[in-house]
Amino acid sequence: MSKRPDHTNQKANTMMIRRTLILMVVCGIVAFVALAARLYHVMIVKHDYYESLAVEQQTKETSVTASRGTIYDTNGKVLAMSASADTVYISPYEIRKYNEDLGLIARTLSQILGVEEASIYEKAADTESWYKTIKTKIDEEPAQQIRAFIEENNLMGVHLEPDSKRFYPYSSLACHVIGFVGDENKGLEGLEASYDEYLTGENGRIVRLTNAAGTDMLLDDFEYYFDAMDGYDTTLTLDVTIQHIAENYLQKAIDDYEVKDGGACIVMDPKTGAILGMASMGNYDLNHYLELDPEVQAEIDKLKDDKAKQDAYYEALYRQWRNKCINDTYEPGSVFKILTMSMALEEGTVGLDSTFYCDGSIRVIGDEDERHCWTTYGHGQENLTEAAENSCNVAFIQIGESVGAERFYDYVDAFGLFDPTGIELGGEGSSLWWSEDVFEDPDNHSQLAAASFGQTFTVTPLQMIRAVSACVNGGYLMQPYIVKEVTDANGKIVKANEPTVIRQVISEETSETVCDILESVVANGTGSNAYVPGYKIGGKTGTSEHTSYEVETGSKMYTVSFCGFAPTDDPQVVVLLLLDNPQSQTVYVSGGNMGAPTVGGILSEILPYLGVDPVYSAEELEVVDVQMPNVKGSSVESAREKIENAGLSVRVVGDGDTVVDQLPAANATIANGSETVIYAEQPPIHEQVEVPNLYGLTYEDAIYWLDMYGLYGKRASGSISTSSSVVVSKQSVPEGTKVDYGSVVELTLVDTSNLGIY
């Protein structure tokens, strides 16, 4: 009898197989889902991370530094440019891989580059790194030494890559305007900082594929270039020649008058608001912006404590970088009287026929004590022009009172003194003025009185020159600007600045009257030391006390200034100069004696440069300095005629027929009537002579004594009056200095009858 099949076991096996299959399918699905999730995480979520790892393993990238845009002056002269340089780096990975002599590398790089050996060892310790910077922006000479070192030792772990270095051809010229860049080619000060987005380019790259060993695959198919995009070029309104003139005169004034806390000078086109020159002293070298003035550094080096020494260094550094023209504020003093006079004329509260009486002092509502004029004996009866010529505080307090506190406050606002000018430079300071309710207090006019002659409030020099420009340019407040345009590599204009009128503050008629009065201030009044023969100069002196300093210390400290413009019938240029804390023991401290002659000298050079020709009166022609003609090679008779026609006398030395030499040199400007010398045979060999002390002499006496020493003199600036009160206040060559026989000494003249001028 046959055995029957065991259906129960078959069923159990089938179910087991099914369960196994189901379990396998489920596990497969779970595994697939997990794998898919993992792949999604790797390929999608972490794509960039793993891609960067792969790229790092398979490629080596070198940066190509973009050149910053060039900065030009208004005539296309280069003020800042990018020059070729190199960056030195090591590859610790390659040094280890090729078993290169790290000691030799560290020692040699330290000697050539002036870096610490220890720092090189520290960087080389990261043996997985391909790139460790040793020094950036090195010059060609050390770069050549590094290249020779690499070649001689067949090194794979030391490299140079192209870089660019900022270079300033004029060194310190306009340093506070231009500014500088840091090691990362980022602008840190001046226009380099404020226009960084335009000047900065976009770096390029060189990407090379590497093999499994990490070695470059040096084939064209495995090397990719991404070009750098250079920054935009920037052209300024600044003129190098005018900047030179402003800086030279400002520095000379600082030296001559022993100015303790530096000075500032701004030259502006009043019609457009364009800045032609902006100087802030002392200067620093843009190519070495971390170096201090040697005298300042010497004082810091005397400090014993390292922390104190470091703090003093950084404090001096930041002070050196400050642009006094826009960062700092000052009390404008009597220069502000230009604005007081303008608003009163515009309001009609005073006119040319108005009269004022000054007995030396005045008391206003709210004052405990009387306010004094700069001259205690007073000016007596005076009209508006005379009040301006005398810079009479008492008269201008009365003029301010006539305007009234409310309208006065409105005009100050309209002249733009409450707000920064918005010039394209960082760190612009803010004025300090009374609140409106305090200034307009009907029971206290002391604020109005002080403001009327420019005391106990502060403004920036740029705010002040802009306001004065509005008084003399027809009444228009202009937007100051120092950048003319920004252009790309093809010369296409990316950004351009045009003259912008903010508002008209006074009428053109009022402005003309103000110009006439200020011309009289220079011709007949306290601004006479700014006089330049042949030109119509207008201007106003300023001497202000540092109120806060006097309150704190009980001692007096002054800022002296002068604001001048020319020609008065068609102003082309305005110059504001201030000297902070002069300590001169020989020249009376005042804007008229220090600021006015300095600005006069500046205008005497700027006006001819701008093409403004002098027009001399008959009186001026008799005394104006003249130019020595070139007569070398001419016949004696022809030379004599040329020299005498120029307004000079002549002495002939020798018996020849032809001039072989002359004194002074051709084209030298000397005093009218001076005796010149022409040599009709071999000229004698003169030893050098010592310059005499000319301080306090009249111009005529100074010329006489110079002639006695075989020297010549010329008027640098000042009145042409022959009055005994007009004397030499400074000479271009110090007493006792040895110079060549026949040299010319420039003389600055001041009218000592106005010793107290403000």
Short mmCIF file of N, CA and C in Angstrom, two decimals, residues 35-154:
data_model
loop_
_atom_site.label_atom_id
_atom_site.label_comp_id
_atom_site.label_asym_id
_atom_site.label_seq_id
_atom_site.Cartn_x
_atom_site.Cartn_y
_atom_site.Cartn_z
N LEU A 35 19.71 53.08 0.73
CA LEU A 35 20.76 53.43 -0.21
C LEU A 35 20.40 54.69 -0.99
N ALA A 36 19.11 54.71 -1.42
CA ALA A 36 18.66 55.89 -2.17
C ALA A 36 18.75 57.15 -1.31
N ALA A 37 18.36 56.99 -0.03
CA ALA A 37 18.44 58.14 0.89
C ALA A 37 19.88 58.59 1.06
N ARG A 38 20.76 57.54 1.20
CA ARG A 38 22.17 57.87 1.37
C ARG A 38 22.73 58.54 0.12
N LEU A 39 22.37 57.99 -1.05
CA LEU A 39 22.82 58.59 -2.30
C LEU A 39 22.28 60.01 -2.45
N TYR A 40 21.02 60.20 -2.07
CA TYR A 40 20.42 61.54 -2.13
C TYR A 40 21.20 62.51 -1.24
N HIS A 41 21.53 61.99 -0.01
CA HIS A 41 22.27 62.83 0.93
C HIS A 41 23.65 63.19 0.37
N VAL A 42 24.32 62.16 -0.23
CA VAL A 42 25.67 62.39 -0.75
C VAL A 42 25.64 63.21 -2.02
N MET A 43 24.73 62.84 -2.95
CA MET A 43 24.75 63.45 -4.28
C MET A 43 24.00 64.78 -4.34
N ILE A 44 23.00 64.94 -3.48
CA ILE A 44 22.19 66.16 -3.55
C ILE A 44 22.48 67.09 -2.36
N VAL A 45 22.23 66.55 -1.14
CA VAL A 45 22.37 67.40 0.04
C VAL A 45 23.82 67.82 0.24
N LYS A 46 24.77 66.87 0.18
CA LYS A 46 26.19 67.16 0.43
C LYS A 46 26.99 67.26 -0.87
N HIS A 47 26.29 67.53 -1.96
CA HIS A 47 26.95 67.57 -3.28
C HIS A 47 28.14 68.55 -3.28
N ASP A 48 27.87 69.76 -2.82
CA ASP A 48 28.92 70.78 -2.87
C ASP A 48 30.12 70.39 -2.01
N TYR A 49 29.84 69.76 -0.84
CA TYR A 49 30.91 69.38 0.07
C TYR A 49 31.82 68.34 -0.56
N TYR A 50 31.20 67.25 -1.08
CA TYR A 50 32.02 66.18 -1.65
C TYR A 50 32.66 66.61 -2.98
N GLU A 51 31.95 67.48 -3.69
CA GLU A 51 32.55 67.99 -4.92
C GLU A 51 33.79 68.80 -4.61
N SER A 52 33.73 69.62 -3.55
CA SER A 52 34.89 70.42 -3.18
C SER A 52 36.05 69.54 -2.75
N LEU A 53 35.74 68.42 -2.03
CA LEU A 53 36.79 67.48 -1.64
C LEU A 53 37.45 66.87 -2.87
N ALA A 54 36.60 66.50 -3.83
CA ALA A 54 37.14 65.90 -5.06
C ALA A 54 38.00 66.90 -5.83
N VAL A 55 37.49 68.12 -5.89
CA VAL A 55 38.24 69.16 -6.61
C VAL A 55 39.58 69.41 -5.94
N GLU A 56 39.56 69.46 -4.59
CA GLU A 56 40.81 69.69 -3.86
C GLU A 56 41.81 68.58 -4.11
N GLN A 57 41.31 67.32 -4.24
CA GLN A 57 42.20 66.19 -4.47
C GLN A 57 42.71 66.14 -5.90
N GLN A 58 41.87 66.62 -6.83
CA GLN A 58 42.19 66.43 -8.24
C GLN A 58 42.72 67.70 -8.92
N THR A 59 42.65 68.85 -8.24
CA THR A 59 43.09 70.10 -8.86
C THR A 59 43.93 70.91 -7.89
N LYS A 60 44.69 71.82 -8.45
CA LYS A 60 45.44 72.80 -7.67
C LYS A 60 45.17 74.17 -8.29
N GLU A 61 44.76 75.12 -7.44
CA GLU A 61 44.32 76.42 -7.94
C GLU A 61 45.25 77.52 -7.47
N THR A 62 45.60 78.42 -8.40
CA THR A 62 46.43 79.58 -8.08
C THR A 62 45.64 80.84 -8.41
N SER A 63 45.66 81.80 -7.48
CA SER A 63 44.94 83.04 -7.70
C SER A 63 45.76 84.00 -8.55
N VAL A 64 45.08 84.74 -9.43
CA VAL A 64 45.71 85.78 -10.24
C VAL A 64 45.13 87.12 -9.76
N THR A 65 45.96 87.91 -9.09
CA THR A 65 45.47 89.15 -8.47
C THR A 65 45.09 90.18 -9.53
N ALA A 66 43.91 90.74 -9.38
CA ALA A 66 43.47 91.81 -10.28
C ALA A 66 44.15 93.12 -9.88
N SER A 67 44.45 93.93 -10.85
CA SER A 67 45.04 95.24 -10.57
C SER A 67 43.96 96.23 -10.17
N ARG A 68 44.23 97.03 -9.13
CA ARG A 68 43.30 98.10 -8.78
C ARG A 68 43.34 99.16 -9.87
N GLY A 69 42.27 99.90 -9.98
CA GLY A 69 42.21 100.97 -10.96
C GLY A 69 43.22 102.06 -10.63
N THR A 70 43.64 102.77 -11.65
CA THR A 70 44.60 103.86 -11.48
C THR A 70 43.85 105.13 -11.07
N ILE A 71 44.47 105.92 -10.19
CA ILE A 71 43.91 107.22 -9.79
C ILE A 71 44.72 108.31 -10.48
N TYR A 72 44.04 109.20 -11.19
CA TYR A 72 44.69 110.28 -11.93
C TYR A 72 44.28 111.64 -11.36
N ASP A 73 45.14 112.64 -11.57
CA ASP A 73 44.71 114.00 -11.28
C ASP A 73 43.90 114.50 -12.47
N THR A 74 43.44 115.73 -12.40
CA THR A 74 42.53 116.25 -13.43
C THR A 74 43.18 116.33 -14.81
N ASN A 75 44.52 116.37 -14.86
CA ASN A 75 45.24 116.45 -16.13
C ASN A 75 45.82 115.12 -16.57
N GLY A 76 45.42 114.04 -15.90
CA GLY A 76 45.86 112.72 -16.32
C GLY A 76 47.18 112.26 -15.72
N LYS A 77 47.70 112.97 -14.73
CA LYS A 77 48.93 112.53 -14.07
C LYS A 77 48.60 111.46 -13.04
N VAL A 78 49.40 110.40 -13.02
CA VAL A 78 49.11 109.24 -12.17
C VAL A 78 49.41 109.56 -10.70
N LEU A 79 48.41 109.39 -9.86
CA LEU A 79 48.57 109.58 -8.42
C LEU A 79 48.69 108.26 -7.68
N ALA A 80 48.06 107.21 -8.20
CA ALA A 80 48.13 105.88 -7.58
C ALA A 80 47.99 104.85 -8.68
N MET A 81 48.83 103.81 -8.63
CA MET A 81 48.80 102.80 -9.67
C MET A 81 49.19 101.45 -9.07
N SER A 82 48.87 100.39 -9.81
CA SER A 82 49.26 99.05 -9.39
C SER A 82 50.49 98.63 -10.16
N ALA A 83 51.54 98.25 -9.44
CA ALA A 83 52.78 97.79 -10.05
C ALA A 83 52.91 96.29 -9.84
N SER A 84 53.66 95.64 -10.72
CA SER A 84 53.86 94.19 -10.63
C SER A 84 54.64 93.84 -9.37
N ALA A 85 54.25 92.76 -8.74
CA ALA A 85 54.94 92.25 -7.56
C ALA A 85 54.75 90.73 -7.53
N ASP A 86 55.29 90.09 -6.52
CA ASP A 86 55.16 88.63 -6.39
C ASP A 86 54.84 88.27 -4.95
N THR A 87 54.13 87.15 -4.81
CA THR A 87 53.88 86.58 -3.50
C THR A 87 54.65 85.26 -3.40
N VAL A 88 55.36 85.07 -2.28
CA VAL A 88 56.13 83.85 -2.06
C VAL A 88 55.32 82.92 -1.15
N TYR A 89 55.18 81.65 -1.58
CA TYR A 89 54.50 80.68 -0.72
C TYR A 89 55.22 79.35 -0.79
N ILE A 90 55.01 78.54 0.22
CA ILE A 90 55.57 77.19 0.24
C ILE A 90 54.45 76.17 0.21
N SER A 91 54.78 74.97 -0.25
CA SER A 91 53.85 73.84 -0.23
C SER A 91 54.42 72.81 0.73
N PRO A 92 53.99 72.79 1.98
CA PRO A 92 54.51 71.80 2.95
C PRO A 92 54.34 70.36 2.46
N TYR A 93 53.24 70.10 1.74
CA TYR A 93 53.01 68.75 1.21
C TYR A 93 54.14 68.35 0.27
N GLU A 94 54.51 69.24 -0.65
CA GLU A 94 55.56 68.93 -1.61
C GLU A 94 56.94 68.89 -0.96
N ILE A 95 57.16 69.74 0.04
CA ILE A 95 58.44 69.70 0.75
C ILE A 95 58.63 68.33 1.40
N ARG A 96 57.55 67.82 2.03
CA ARG A 96 57.63 66.50 2.65
C ARG A 96 57.73 65.40 1.61
N LYS A 97 56.90 65.50 0.56
CA LYS A 97 56.86 64.44 -0.46
C LYS A 97 58.21 64.26 -1.14
N TYR A 98 58.87 65.38 -1.47
CA TYR A 98 60.14 65.29 -2.20
C TYR A 98 61.35 65.37 -1.26
N ASN A 99 61.06 65.29 0.05
CA ASN A 99 62.12 65.24 1.06
C ASN A 99 63.12 66.39 0.89
N GLU A 100 62.56 67.62 0.74
CA GLU A 100 63.42 68.78 0.55
C GLU A 100 63.93 69.30 1.89
N ASP A 101 65.07 70.00 1.85
CA ASP A 101 65.75 70.47 3.06
C ASP A 101 65.02 71.68 3.64
N LEU A 102 64.16 71.43 4.63
CA LEU A 102 63.35 72.49 5.22
C LEU A 102 64.24 73.53 5.91
N GLY A 103 65.32 73.07 6.53
CA GLY A 103 66.22 74.02 7.19
C GLY A 103 66.82 75.00 6.22
N LEU A 104 67.26 74.51 5.05
CA LEU A 104 67.82 75.38 4.02
C LEU A 104 66.77 76.36 3.51
N ILE A 105 65.55 75.84 3.30
CA ILE A 105 64.46 76.68 2.80
C ILE A 105 64.13 77.79 3.79
N ALA A 106 63.96 77.42 5.07
CA ALA A 106 63.60 78.41 6.09
C ALA A 106 64.70 79.44 6.27
N ARG A 107 65.94 78.98 6.29
CA ARG A 107 67.06 79.89 6.49
C ARG A 107 67.20 80.88 5.34
N THR A 108 67.10 80.39 4.12
CA THR A 108 67.29 81.24 2.94
C THR A 108 66.14 82.23 2.78
N LEU A 109 64.89 81.74 2.92
CA LEU A 109 63.74 82.65 2.78
C LEU A 109 63.77 83.72 3.86
N SER A 110 64.21 83.34 5.06
CA SER A 110 64.29 84.32 6.14
C SER A 110 65.29 85.42 5.80
N GLN A 111 66.44 85.04 5.24
CA GLN A 111 67.47 86.02 4.90
C GLN A 111 67.03 86.94 3.77
N ILE A 112 66.39 86.38 2.74
CA ILE A 112 66.00 87.19 1.58
C ILE A 112 64.80 88.06 1.89
N LEU A 113 63.83 87.51 2.61
CA LEU A 113 62.55 88.20 2.80
C LEU A 113 62.44 88.93 4.13
N GLY A 114 63.38 88.69 5.04
CA GLY A 114 63.32 89.36 6.33
C GLY A 114 62.20 88.87 7.21
N VAL A 115 61.84 87.58 7.11
CA VAL A 115 60.80 87.00 7.98
C VAL A 115 61.47 86.06 8.97
N GLU A 116 60.78 85.77 10.06
CA GLU A 116 61.33 84.90 11.09
C GLU A 116 61.38 83.46 10.61
N GLU A 117 62.52 82.78 10.87
CA GLU A 117 62.62 81.37 10.52
C GLU A 117 61.55 80.55 11.22
N ALA A 118 61.29 80.89 12.48
CA ALA A 118 60.33 80.13 13.27
C ALA A 118 58.95 80.11 12.61
N SER A 119 58.57 81.24 12.01
CA SER A 119 57.25 81.30 11.37
C SER A 119 57.19 80.39 10.14
N ILE A 120 58.33 80.25 9.46
CA ILE A 120 58.37 79.36 8.28
C ILE A 120 58.25 77.90 8.73
N TYR A 121 58.98 77.53 9.80
CA TYR A 121 58.87 76.17 10.34
C TYR A 121 57.44 75.87 10.78
N GLU A 122 56.80 76.86 11.41
CA GLU A 122 55.43 76.67 11.89
C GLU A 122 54.47 76.41 10.74
N LYS A 123 54.63 77.15 9.66
CA LYS A 123 53.74 76.95 8.50
C LYS A 123 54.04 75.63 7.80
N ALA A 124 55.32 75.24 7.76
CA ALA A 124 55.71 74.00 7.09
C ALA A 124 55.24 72.77 7.85
N ALA A 125 54.88 72.93 9.14
CA ALA A 125 54.45 71.79 9.94
C ALA A 125 53.12 71.20 9.46
N ASP A 126 52.32 72.00 8.78
CA ASP A 126 51.05 71.50 8.24
C ASP A 126 51.32 70.78 6.92
N THR A 127 51.78 69.54 7.01
CA THR A 127 52.30 68.82 5.84
C THR A 127 51.22 68.38 4.86
N GLU A 128 49.96 68.58 5.19
CA GLU A 128 48.89 68.25 4.24
C GLU A 128 48.51 69.45 3.38
N SER A 129 49.08 70.61 3.71
CA SER A 129 48.73 71.84 2.99
C SER A 129 49.61 72.01 1.76
N TRP A 130 49.00 72.52 0.72
CA TRP A 130 49.72 72.82 -0.53
C TRP A 130 50.11 74.30 -0.61
N TYR A 131 49.60 75.11 0.32
CA TYR A 131 49.77 76.57 0.14
C TYR A 131 49.87 77.25 1.50
N LYS A 132 51.03 77.82 1.79
CA LYS A 132 51.23 78.63 2.98
C LYS A 132 52.00 79.89 2.58
N THR A 133 51.37 81.05 2.73
CA THR A 133 51.99 82.31 2.32
C THR A 133 53.14 82.68 3.26
N ILE A 134 54.28 83.01 2.67
CA ILE A 134 55.43 83.46 3.44
C ILE A 134 55.51 84.99 3.45
N LYS A 135 55.38 85.62 2.27
CA LYS A 135 55.38 87.08 2.20
C LYS A 135 54.71 87.52 0.91
N THR A 136 53.89 88.57 1.00
CA THR A 136 53.17 89.08 -0.16
C THR A 136 53.84 90.33 -0.71
N LYS A 137 53.59 90.62 -1.96
CA LYS A 137 53.94 91.88 -2.61
C LYS A 137 55.43 92.22 -2.49
N ILE A 138 56.28 91.26 -2.83
CA ILE A 138 57.72 91.54 -2.79
C ILE A 138 58.16 92.17 -4.11
N ASP A 139 59.23 92.96 -4.05
CA ASP A 139 59.73 93.64 -5.24
C ASP A 139 60.53 92.69 -6.12
N GLU A 140 60.96 93.21 -7.28
CA GLU A 140 61.61 92.37 -8.28
C GLU A 140 62.94 91.80 -7.81
N GLU A 141 63.74 92.58 -7.08
CA GLU A 141 65.06 92.11 -6.68
C GLU A 141 64.99 90.87 -5.78
N PRO A 142 64.22 90.90 -4.67
CA PRO A 142 64.11 89.67 -3.88
C PRO A 142 63.42 88.54 -4.63
N ALA A 143 62.50 88.88 -5.53
CA ALA A 143 61.84 87.84 -6.33
C ALA A 143 62.85 87.11 -7.20
N GLN A 144 63.79 87.84 -7.79
CA GLN A 144 64.83 87.22 -8.61
C GLN A 144 65.71 86.31 -7.75
N GLN A 145 66.01 86.73 -6.54
CA GLN A 145 66.82 85.90 -5.65
C GLN A 145 66.09 84.60 -5.30
N ILE A 146 64.78 84.70 -5.09
CA ILE A 146 64.00 83.49 -4.77
C ILE A 146 63.98 82.56 -5.98
N ARG A 147 63.80 83.11 -7.17
CA ARG A 147 63.78 82.27 -8.39
C ARG A 147 65.12 81.55 -8.55
N ALA A 148 66.23 82.26 -8.32
CA ALA A 148 67.55 81.64 -8.44
C ALA A 148 67.72 80.54 -7.40
N PHE A 149 67.23 80.76 -6.19
CA PHE A 149 67.32 79.76 -5.13
C PHE A 149 66.55 78.50 -5.50
N ILE A 150 65.34 78.69 -6.06
CA ILE A 150 64.52 77.54 -6.46
C ILE A 150 65.23 76.74 -7.56
N GLU A 151 65.78 77.46 -8.53
CA GLU A 151 66.43 76.79 -9.65
C GLU A 151 67.70 76.07 -9.23
N GLU A 152 68.50 76.70 -8.39
CA GLU A 152 69.77 76.10 -7.97
C GLU A 152 69.56 74.81 -7.18
N ASN A 153 68.46 74.77 -6.42
CA ASN A 153 68.23 73.62 -5.55
C ASN A 153 67.12 72.70 -6.06
N ASN A 154 66.62 73.01 -7.28
CA ASN A 154 65.59 72.16 -7.90
C ASN A 154 64.42 71.90 -6.94
#
